PDB file of C-alpha atoms in Angstrom:
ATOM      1  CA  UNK A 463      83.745  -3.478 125.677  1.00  0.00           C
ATOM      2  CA  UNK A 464      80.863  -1.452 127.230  1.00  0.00           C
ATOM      3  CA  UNK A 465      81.801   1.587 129.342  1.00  0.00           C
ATOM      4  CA  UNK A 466      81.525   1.369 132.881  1.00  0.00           C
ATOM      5  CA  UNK A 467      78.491   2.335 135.363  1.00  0.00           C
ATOM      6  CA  UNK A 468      80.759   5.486 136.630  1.00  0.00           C
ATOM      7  CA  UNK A 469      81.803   6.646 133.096  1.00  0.00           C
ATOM      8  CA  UNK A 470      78.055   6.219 131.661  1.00  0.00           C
ATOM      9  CA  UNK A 471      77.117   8.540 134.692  1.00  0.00           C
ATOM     10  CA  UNK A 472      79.631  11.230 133.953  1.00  0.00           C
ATOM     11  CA  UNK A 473      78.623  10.975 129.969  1.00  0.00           C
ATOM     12  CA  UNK A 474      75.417  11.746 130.819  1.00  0.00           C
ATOM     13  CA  UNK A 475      76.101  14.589 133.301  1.00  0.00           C
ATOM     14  CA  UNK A 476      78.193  16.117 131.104  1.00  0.00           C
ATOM     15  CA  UNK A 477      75.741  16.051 128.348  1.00  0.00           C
ATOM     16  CA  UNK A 478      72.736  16.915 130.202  1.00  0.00           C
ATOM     17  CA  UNK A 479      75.182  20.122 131.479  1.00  0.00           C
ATOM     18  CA  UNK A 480      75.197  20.939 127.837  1.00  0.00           C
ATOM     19  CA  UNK A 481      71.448  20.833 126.837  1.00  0.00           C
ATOM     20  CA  UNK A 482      71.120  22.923 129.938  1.00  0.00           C
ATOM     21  CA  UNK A 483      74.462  25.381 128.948  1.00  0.00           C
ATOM     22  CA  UNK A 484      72.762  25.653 125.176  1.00  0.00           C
ATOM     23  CA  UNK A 485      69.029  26.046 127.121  1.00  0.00           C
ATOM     24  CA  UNK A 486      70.239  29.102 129.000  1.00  0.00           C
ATOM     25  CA  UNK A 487      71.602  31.183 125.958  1.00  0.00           C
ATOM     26  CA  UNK A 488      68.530  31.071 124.002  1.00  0.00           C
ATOM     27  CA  UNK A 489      67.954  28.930 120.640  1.00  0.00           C
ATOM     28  CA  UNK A 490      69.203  31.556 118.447  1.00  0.00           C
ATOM     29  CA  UNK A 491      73.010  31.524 119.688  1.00  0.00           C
ATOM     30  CA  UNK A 492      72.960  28.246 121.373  1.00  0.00           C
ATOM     31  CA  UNK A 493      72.562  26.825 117.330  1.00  0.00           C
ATOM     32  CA  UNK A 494      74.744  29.437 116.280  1.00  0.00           C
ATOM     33  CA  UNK A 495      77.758  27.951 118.881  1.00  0.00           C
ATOM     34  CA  UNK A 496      76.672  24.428 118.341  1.00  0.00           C
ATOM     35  CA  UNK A 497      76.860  25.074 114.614  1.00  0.00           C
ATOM     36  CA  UNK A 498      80.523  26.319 114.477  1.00  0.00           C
ATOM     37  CA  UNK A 499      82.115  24.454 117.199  1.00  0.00           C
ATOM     38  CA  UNK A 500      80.675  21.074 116.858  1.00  0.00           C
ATOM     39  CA  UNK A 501      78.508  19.118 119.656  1.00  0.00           C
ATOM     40  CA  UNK A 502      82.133  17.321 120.564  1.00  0.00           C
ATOM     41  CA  UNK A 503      83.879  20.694 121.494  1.00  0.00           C
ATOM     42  CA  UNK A 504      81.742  21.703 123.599  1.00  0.00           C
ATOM     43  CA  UNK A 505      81.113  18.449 125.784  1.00  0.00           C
ATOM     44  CA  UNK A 506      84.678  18.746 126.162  1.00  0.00           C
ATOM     45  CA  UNK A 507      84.271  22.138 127.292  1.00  0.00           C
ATOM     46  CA  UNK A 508      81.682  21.955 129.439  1.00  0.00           C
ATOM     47  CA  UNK A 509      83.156  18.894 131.100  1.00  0.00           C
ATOM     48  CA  UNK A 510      86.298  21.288 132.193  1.00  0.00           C
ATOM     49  CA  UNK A 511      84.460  24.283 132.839  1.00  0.00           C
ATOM     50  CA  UNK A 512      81.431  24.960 135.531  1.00  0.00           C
ATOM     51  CA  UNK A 513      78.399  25.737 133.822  1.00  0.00           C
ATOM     52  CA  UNK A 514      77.474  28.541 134.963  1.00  0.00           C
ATOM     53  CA  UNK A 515      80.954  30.478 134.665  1.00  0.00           C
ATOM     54  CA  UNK A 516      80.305  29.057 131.042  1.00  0.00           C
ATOM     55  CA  UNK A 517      77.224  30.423 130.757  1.00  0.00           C
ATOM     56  CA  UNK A 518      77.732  34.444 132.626  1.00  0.00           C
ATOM     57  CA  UNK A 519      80.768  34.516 130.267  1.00  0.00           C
ATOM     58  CA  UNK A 520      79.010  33.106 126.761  1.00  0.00           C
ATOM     59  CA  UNK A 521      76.086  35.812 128.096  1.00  0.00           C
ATOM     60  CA  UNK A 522      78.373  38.584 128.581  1.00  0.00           C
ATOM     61  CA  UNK A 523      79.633  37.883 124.281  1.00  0.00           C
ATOM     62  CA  UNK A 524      78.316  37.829 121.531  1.00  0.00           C
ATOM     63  CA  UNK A 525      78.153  34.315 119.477  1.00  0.00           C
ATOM     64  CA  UNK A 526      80.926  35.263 117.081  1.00  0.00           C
ATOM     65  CA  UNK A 527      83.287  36.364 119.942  1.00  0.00           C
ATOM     66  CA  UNK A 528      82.570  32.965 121.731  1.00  0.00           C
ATOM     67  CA  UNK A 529      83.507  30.763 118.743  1.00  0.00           C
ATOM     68  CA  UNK A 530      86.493  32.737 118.173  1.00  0.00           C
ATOM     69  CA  UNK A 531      87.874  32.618 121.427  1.00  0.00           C
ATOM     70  CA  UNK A 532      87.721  28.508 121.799  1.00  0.00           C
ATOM     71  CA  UNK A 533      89.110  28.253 117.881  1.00  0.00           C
ATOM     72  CA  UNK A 534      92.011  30.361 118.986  1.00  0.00           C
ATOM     73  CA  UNK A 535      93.137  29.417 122.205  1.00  0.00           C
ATOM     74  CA  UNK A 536      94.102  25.874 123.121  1.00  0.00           C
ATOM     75  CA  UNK A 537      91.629  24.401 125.666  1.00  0.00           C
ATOM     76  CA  UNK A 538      93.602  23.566 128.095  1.00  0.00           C
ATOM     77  CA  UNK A 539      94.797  27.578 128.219  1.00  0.00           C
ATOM     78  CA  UNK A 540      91.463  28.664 127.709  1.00  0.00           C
ATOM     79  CA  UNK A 541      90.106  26.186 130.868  1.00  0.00           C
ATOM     80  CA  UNK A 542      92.673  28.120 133.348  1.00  0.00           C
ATOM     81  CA  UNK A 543      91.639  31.513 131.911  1.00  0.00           C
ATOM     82  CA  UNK A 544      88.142  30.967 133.202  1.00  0.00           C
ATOM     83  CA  UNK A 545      89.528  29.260 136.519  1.00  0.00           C
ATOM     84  CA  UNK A 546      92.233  32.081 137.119  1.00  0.00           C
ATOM     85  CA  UNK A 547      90.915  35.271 136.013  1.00  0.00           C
ATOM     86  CA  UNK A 548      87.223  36.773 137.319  1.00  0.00           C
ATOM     87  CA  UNK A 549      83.994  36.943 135.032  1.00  0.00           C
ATOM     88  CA  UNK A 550      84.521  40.467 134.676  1.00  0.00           C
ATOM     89  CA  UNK A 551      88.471  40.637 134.429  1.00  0.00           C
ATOM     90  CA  UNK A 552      87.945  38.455 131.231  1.00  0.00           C
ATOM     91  CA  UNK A 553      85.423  39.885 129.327  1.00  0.00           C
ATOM     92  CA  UNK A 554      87.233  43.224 129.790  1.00  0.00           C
ATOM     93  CA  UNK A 555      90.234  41.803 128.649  1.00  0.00           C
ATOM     94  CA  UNK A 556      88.507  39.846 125.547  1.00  0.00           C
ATOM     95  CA  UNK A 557      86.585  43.513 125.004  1.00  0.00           C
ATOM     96  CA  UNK A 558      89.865  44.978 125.077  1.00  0.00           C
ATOM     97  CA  UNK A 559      92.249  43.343 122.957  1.00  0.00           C
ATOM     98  CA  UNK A 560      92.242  42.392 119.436  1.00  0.00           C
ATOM     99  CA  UNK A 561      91.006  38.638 119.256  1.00  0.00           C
ATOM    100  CA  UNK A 562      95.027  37.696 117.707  1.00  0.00           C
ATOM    101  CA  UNK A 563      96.728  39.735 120.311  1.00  0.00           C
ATOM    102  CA  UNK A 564      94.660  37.964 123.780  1.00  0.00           C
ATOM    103  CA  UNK A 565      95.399  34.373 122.094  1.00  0.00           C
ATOM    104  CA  UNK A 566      99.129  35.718 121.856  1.00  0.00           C
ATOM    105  CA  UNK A 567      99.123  37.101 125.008  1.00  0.00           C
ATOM    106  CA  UNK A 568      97.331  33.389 126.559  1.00  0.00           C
ATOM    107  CA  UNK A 569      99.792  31.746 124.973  1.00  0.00           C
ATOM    108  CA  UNK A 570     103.062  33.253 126.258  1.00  0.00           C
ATOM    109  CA  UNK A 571     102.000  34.844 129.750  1.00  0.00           C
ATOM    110  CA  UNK A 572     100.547  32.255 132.359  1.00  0.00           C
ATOM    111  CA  UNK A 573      97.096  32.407 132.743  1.00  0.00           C
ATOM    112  CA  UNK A 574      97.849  32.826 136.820  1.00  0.00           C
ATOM    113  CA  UNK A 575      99.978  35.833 135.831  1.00  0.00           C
ATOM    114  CA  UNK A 576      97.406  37.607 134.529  1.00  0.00           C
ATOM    115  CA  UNK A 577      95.095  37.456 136.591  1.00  0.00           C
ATOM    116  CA  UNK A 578      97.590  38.263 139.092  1.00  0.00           C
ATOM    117  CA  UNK A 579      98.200  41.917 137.082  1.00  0.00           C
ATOM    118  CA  UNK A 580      94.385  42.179 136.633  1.00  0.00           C
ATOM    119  CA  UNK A 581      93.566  41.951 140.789  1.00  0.00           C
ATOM    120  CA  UNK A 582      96.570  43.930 142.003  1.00  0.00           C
ATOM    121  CA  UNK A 583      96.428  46.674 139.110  1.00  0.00           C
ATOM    122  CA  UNK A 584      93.076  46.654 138.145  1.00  0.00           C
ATOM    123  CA  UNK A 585      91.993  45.486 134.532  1.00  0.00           C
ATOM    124  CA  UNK A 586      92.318  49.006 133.257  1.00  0.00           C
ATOM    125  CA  UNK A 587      95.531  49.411 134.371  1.00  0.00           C
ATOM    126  CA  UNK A 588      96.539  46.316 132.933  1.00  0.00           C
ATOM    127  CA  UNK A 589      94.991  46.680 129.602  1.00  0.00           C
ATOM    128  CA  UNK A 590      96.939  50.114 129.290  1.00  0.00           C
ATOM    129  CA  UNK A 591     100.282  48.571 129.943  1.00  0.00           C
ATOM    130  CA  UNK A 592     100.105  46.294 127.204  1.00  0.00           C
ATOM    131  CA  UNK A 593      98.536  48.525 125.028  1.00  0.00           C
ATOM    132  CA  UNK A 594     101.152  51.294 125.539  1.00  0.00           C
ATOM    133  CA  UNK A 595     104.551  49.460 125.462  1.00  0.00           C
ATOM    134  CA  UNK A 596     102.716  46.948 122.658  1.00  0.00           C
ATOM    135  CA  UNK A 597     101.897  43.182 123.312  1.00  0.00           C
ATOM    136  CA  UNK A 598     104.898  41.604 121.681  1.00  0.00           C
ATOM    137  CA  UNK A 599     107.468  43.869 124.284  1.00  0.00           C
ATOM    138  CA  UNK A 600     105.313  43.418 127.059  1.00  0.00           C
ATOM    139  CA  UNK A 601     105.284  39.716 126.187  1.00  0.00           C
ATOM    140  CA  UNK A 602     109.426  40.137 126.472  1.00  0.00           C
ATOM    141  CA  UNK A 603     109.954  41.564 129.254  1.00  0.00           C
ATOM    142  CA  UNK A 604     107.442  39.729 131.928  1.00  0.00           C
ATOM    143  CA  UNK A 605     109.849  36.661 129.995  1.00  0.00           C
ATOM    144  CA  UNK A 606     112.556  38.378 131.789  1.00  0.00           C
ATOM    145  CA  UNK A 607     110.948  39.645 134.662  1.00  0.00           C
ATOM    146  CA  UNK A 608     108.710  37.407 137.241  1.00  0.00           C
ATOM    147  CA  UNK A 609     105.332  38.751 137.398  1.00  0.00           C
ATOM    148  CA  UNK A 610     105.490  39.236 141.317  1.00  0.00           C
ATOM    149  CA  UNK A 611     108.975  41.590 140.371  1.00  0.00           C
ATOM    150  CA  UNK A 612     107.606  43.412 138.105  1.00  0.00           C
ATOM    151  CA  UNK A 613     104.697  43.985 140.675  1.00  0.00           C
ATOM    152  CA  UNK A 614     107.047  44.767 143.282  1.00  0.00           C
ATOM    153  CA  UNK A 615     108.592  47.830 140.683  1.00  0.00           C
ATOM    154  CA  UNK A 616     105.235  49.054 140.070  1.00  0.00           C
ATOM    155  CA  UNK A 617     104.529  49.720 143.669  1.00  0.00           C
ATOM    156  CA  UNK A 618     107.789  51.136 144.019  1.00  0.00           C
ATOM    157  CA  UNK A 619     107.637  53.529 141.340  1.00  0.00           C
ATOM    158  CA  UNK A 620     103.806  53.392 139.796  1.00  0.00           C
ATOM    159  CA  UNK A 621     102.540  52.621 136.553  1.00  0.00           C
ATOM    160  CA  UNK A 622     103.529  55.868 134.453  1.00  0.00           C
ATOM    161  CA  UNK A 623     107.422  56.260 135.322  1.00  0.00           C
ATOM    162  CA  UNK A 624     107.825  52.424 134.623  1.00  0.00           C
ATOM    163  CA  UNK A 625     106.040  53.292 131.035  1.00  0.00           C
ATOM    164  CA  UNK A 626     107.567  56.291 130.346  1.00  0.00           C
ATOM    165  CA  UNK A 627     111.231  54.261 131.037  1.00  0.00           C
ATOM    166  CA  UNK A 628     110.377  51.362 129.304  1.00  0.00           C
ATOM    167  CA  UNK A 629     108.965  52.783 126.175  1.00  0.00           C
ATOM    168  CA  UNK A 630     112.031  54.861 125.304  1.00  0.00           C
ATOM    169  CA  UNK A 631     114.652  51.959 125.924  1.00  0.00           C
ATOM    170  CA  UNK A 632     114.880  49.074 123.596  1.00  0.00           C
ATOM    171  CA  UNK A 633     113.444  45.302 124.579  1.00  0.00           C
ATOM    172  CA  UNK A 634     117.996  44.493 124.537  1.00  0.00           C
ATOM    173  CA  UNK A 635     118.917  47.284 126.534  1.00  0.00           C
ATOM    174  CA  UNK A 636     116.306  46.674 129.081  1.00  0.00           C
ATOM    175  CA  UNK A 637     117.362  42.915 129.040  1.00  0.00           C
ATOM    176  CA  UNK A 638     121.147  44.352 129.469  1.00  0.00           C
ATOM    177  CA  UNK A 639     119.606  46.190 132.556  1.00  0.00           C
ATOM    178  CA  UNK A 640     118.396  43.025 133.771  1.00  0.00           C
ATOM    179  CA  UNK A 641     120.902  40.945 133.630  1.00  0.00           C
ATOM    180  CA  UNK A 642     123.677  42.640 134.916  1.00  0.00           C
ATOM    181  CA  UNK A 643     122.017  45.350 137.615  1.00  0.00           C
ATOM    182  CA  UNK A 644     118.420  43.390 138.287  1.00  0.00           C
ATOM    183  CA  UNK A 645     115.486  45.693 139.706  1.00  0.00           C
ATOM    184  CA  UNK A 646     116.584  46.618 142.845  1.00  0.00           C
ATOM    185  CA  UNK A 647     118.742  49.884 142.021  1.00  0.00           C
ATOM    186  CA  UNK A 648     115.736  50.783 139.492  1.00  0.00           C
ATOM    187  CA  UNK A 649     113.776  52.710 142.138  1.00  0.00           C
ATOM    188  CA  UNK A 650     116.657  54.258 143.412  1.00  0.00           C
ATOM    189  CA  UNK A 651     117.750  55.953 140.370  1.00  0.00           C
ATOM    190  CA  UNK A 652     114.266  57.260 139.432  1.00  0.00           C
ATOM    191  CA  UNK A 653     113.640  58.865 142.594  1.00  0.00           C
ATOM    192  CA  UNK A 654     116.645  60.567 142.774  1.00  0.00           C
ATOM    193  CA  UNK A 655     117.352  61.492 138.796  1.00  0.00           C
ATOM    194  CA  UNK A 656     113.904  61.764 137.668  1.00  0.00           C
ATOM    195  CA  UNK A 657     112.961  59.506 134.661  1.00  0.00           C
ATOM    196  CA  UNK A 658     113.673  61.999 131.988  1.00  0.00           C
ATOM    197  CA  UNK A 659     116.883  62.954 133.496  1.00  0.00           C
ATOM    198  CA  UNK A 660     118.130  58.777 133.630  1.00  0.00           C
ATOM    199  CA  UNK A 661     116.025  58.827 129.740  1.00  0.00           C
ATOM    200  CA  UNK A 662     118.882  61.587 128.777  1.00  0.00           C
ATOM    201  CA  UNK A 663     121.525  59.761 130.441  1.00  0.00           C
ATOM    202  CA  UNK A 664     120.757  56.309 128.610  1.00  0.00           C
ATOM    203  CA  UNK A 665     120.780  58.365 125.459  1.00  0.00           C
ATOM    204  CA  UNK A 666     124.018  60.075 126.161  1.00  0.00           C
ATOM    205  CA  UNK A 667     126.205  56.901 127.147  1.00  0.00           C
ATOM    206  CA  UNK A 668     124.200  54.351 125.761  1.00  0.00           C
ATOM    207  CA  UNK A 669     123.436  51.584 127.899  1.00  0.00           C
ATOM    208  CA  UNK A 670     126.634  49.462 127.485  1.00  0.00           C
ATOM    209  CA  UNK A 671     128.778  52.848 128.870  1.00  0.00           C
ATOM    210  CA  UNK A 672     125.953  53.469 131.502  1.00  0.00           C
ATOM    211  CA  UNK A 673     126.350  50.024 132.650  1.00  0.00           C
ATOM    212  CA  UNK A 674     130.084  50.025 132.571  1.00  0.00           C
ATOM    213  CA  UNK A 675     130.200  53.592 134.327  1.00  0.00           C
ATOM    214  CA  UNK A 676     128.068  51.643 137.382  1.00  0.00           C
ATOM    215  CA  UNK A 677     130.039  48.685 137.312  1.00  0.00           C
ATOM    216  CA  UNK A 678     132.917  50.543 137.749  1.00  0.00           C
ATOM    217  CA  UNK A 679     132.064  53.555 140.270  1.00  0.00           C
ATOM    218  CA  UNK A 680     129.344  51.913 142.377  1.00  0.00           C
ATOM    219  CA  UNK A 681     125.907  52.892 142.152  1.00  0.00           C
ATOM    220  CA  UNK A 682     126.688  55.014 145.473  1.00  0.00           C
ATOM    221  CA  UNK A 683     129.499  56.834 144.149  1.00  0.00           C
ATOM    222  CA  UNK A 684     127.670  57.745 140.893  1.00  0.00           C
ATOM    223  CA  UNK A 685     124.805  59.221 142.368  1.00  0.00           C
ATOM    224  CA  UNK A 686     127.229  61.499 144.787  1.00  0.00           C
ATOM    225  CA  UNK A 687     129.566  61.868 141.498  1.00  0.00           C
ATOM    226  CA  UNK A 688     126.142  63.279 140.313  1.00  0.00           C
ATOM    227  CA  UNK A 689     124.759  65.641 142.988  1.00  0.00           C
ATOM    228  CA  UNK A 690     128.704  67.263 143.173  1.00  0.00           C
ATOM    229  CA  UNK A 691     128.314  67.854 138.969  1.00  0.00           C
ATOM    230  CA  UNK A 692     124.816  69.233 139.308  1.00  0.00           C
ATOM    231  CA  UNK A 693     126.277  71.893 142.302  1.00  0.00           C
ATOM    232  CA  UNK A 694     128.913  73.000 140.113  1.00  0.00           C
ATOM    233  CA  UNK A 695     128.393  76.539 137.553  1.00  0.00           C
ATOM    234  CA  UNK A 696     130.105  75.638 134.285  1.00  0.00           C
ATOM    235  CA  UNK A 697     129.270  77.286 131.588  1.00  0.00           C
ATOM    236  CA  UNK A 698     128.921  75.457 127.736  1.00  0.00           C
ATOM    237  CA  UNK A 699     131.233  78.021 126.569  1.00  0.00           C
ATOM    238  CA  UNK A 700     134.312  76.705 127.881  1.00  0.00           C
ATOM    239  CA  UNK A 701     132.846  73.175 126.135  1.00  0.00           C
ATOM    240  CA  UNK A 702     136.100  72.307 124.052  1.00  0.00           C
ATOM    241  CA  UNK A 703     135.615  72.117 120.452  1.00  0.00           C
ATOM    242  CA  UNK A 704     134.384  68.745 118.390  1.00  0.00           C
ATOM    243  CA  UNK A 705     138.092  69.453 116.360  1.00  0.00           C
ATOM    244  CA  UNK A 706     140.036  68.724 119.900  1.00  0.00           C
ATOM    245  CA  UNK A 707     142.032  65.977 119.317  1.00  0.00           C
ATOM    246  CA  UNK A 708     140.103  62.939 121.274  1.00  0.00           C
ATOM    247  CA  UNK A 709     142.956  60.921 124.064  1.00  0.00           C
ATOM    248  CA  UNK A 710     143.737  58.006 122.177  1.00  0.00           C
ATOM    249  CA  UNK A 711     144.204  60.679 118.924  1.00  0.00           C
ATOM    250  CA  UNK A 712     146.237  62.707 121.461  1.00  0.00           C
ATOM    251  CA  UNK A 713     148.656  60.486 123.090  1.00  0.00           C
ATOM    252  CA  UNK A 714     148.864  58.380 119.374  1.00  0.00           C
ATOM    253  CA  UNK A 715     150.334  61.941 118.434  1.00  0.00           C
ATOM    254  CA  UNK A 716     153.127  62.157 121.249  1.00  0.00           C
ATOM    255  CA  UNK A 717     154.383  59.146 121.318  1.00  0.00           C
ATOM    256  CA  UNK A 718     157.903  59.225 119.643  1.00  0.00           C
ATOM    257  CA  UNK A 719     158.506  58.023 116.184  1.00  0.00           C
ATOM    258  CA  UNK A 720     160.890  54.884 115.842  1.00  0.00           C
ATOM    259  CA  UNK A 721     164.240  56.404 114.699  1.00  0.00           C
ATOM    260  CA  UNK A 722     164.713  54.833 110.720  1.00  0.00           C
ATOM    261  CA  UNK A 723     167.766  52.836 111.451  1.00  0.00           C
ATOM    262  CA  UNK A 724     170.705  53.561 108.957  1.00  0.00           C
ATOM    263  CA  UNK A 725     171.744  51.890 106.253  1.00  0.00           C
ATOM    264  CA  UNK A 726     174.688  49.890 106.486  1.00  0.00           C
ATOM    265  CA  UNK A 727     177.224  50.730 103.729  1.00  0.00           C
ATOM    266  CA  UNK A 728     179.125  47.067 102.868  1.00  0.00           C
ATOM    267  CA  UNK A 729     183.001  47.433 103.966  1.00  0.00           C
ATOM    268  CA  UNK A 730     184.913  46.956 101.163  1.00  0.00           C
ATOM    269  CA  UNK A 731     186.915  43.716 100.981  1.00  0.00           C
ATOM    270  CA  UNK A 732     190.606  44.355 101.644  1.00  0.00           C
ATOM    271  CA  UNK A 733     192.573  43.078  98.775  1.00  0.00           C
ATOM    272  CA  UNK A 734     195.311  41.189  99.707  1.00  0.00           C
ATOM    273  CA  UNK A 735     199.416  42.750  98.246  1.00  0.00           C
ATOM    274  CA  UNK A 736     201.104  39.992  96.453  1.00  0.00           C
TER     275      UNK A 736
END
């Protein structure tokens, strides 16, 4: 069967929108792209994509950067990269990043996300926090946390505090935070202990007893529980020694032994007198 009048049209746009794409970059890297993606990929491309968005990004790359990025990342991820991220957002990002850690990144973080982080923190900004806490825990947490949250917490609390926090605790004790406390009481606790100050605490409990401690005072009564301690002059002298028996060792020791019950000595059978 022939294709229809309306298909045969569309062919032929989309075809003559590649001659022009591969007309615009020049022979040299037009044949170099045609070469190692194939005449097929990119009419499919080019059918998905506007041309010129195509053509400002292939400009802004170099050939080898441009094959790489359509041989690593599906098409149908790349497609809403272009549509939801700006010209320049991108090619910062693909600048950026390592070639595997932007496919991993495409791959497990919505394309809309992104592009969400890049307009409200700035591409920079963005770049950095990946960077810093390392692609595969980034990836982790914005699993755990919706990107318009995690927004939220940054304009609570900025961009370095949330770093600072997040780099010191594990990817399962921040998931533990999640879970059972959510983000709300996260600003609170910054501002009033100070990131290093809830770092040390963390350390000192660890986050199962620092959890358990908020569960069972109230996040209220901790933080006055808190302020009273830090009015208080004790001195580490008075610190009791590590060789202080701990309370369960200590009332182990006083409770009473079980008295050893007595033997019984047999009665003697009584011999009956003839």
């Amino acid at each position: 069967m022939y294709p229809k009048l309306g298909q045969m049209k569309e062919v032929l746009v989309t075809i003559q929108s590649v001659y022009q794409y591969l007309e615009k970059l020049g022979p040299k890297k037009s044949f170099q792209i045609l070469k190692n993606l194939g005449y097929e990929k990119l009419l499919s491309l080019t059918g998905k994509v506007p041309k010129e968005r195509l053509i400002v990004l292939t400009q802004k790359l170099s050939e080898d950067t441009v094959v790489e990025l359509v041989k690593q990342i599906p098409e149908k991820i790349l497609v809403e990269m272009i549509r939801e991220n700006d010209d320049d957002d991108l090619v910062y990002f693909i600048h950026s990043l390592p070639m595997t850690d932007l496919a991993l990144v495409s791959r497990s973080i919505p394309p809309h996300d992104v592009g969400l982080l890049a307009k409200t923190l700035g591409r920079e900004t963005s770049v950095e926090i990946l960077k810093t806490l390392g692609i595969e825990k980034s990836i982790a947490l914005l699993k755990e946390i919706p990107m318009k949250d995690f927004l939220w917490l940054v304009g609570e609390i900025h961009v370095g505090p949330i770093i600072q926090l997040v780099s010191e605790l594990s990817v399962a004790d921040c998931k533990k935070w999640i879970k059972q406390r959510g983000l709300a009481e996260l600003p609170i606790l910054v501002k009033f202990f100070g990131v290093t100050n809830a770092l040390v605490i963390f350390k000192k409990l660890g986050m199962n007893q620092a959890l358990e401690m908020m569960q069972l005072l109230g996040t209220r009564e901790m933080l006055e529980l808190s302020l009273l301690l830090s009015g208080m002059h004790l001195e580490e002298k008075n610190m009791p020694a590590l060789a202080v028996l701990k309370p369960n060792d200590l009332s182990s020791k006083n409770k009473s032994k079980p008295i050893p019950k007595k033997k019984q000595i047999p009665k003697k059978k009584k011999t009956s007198k003839r």
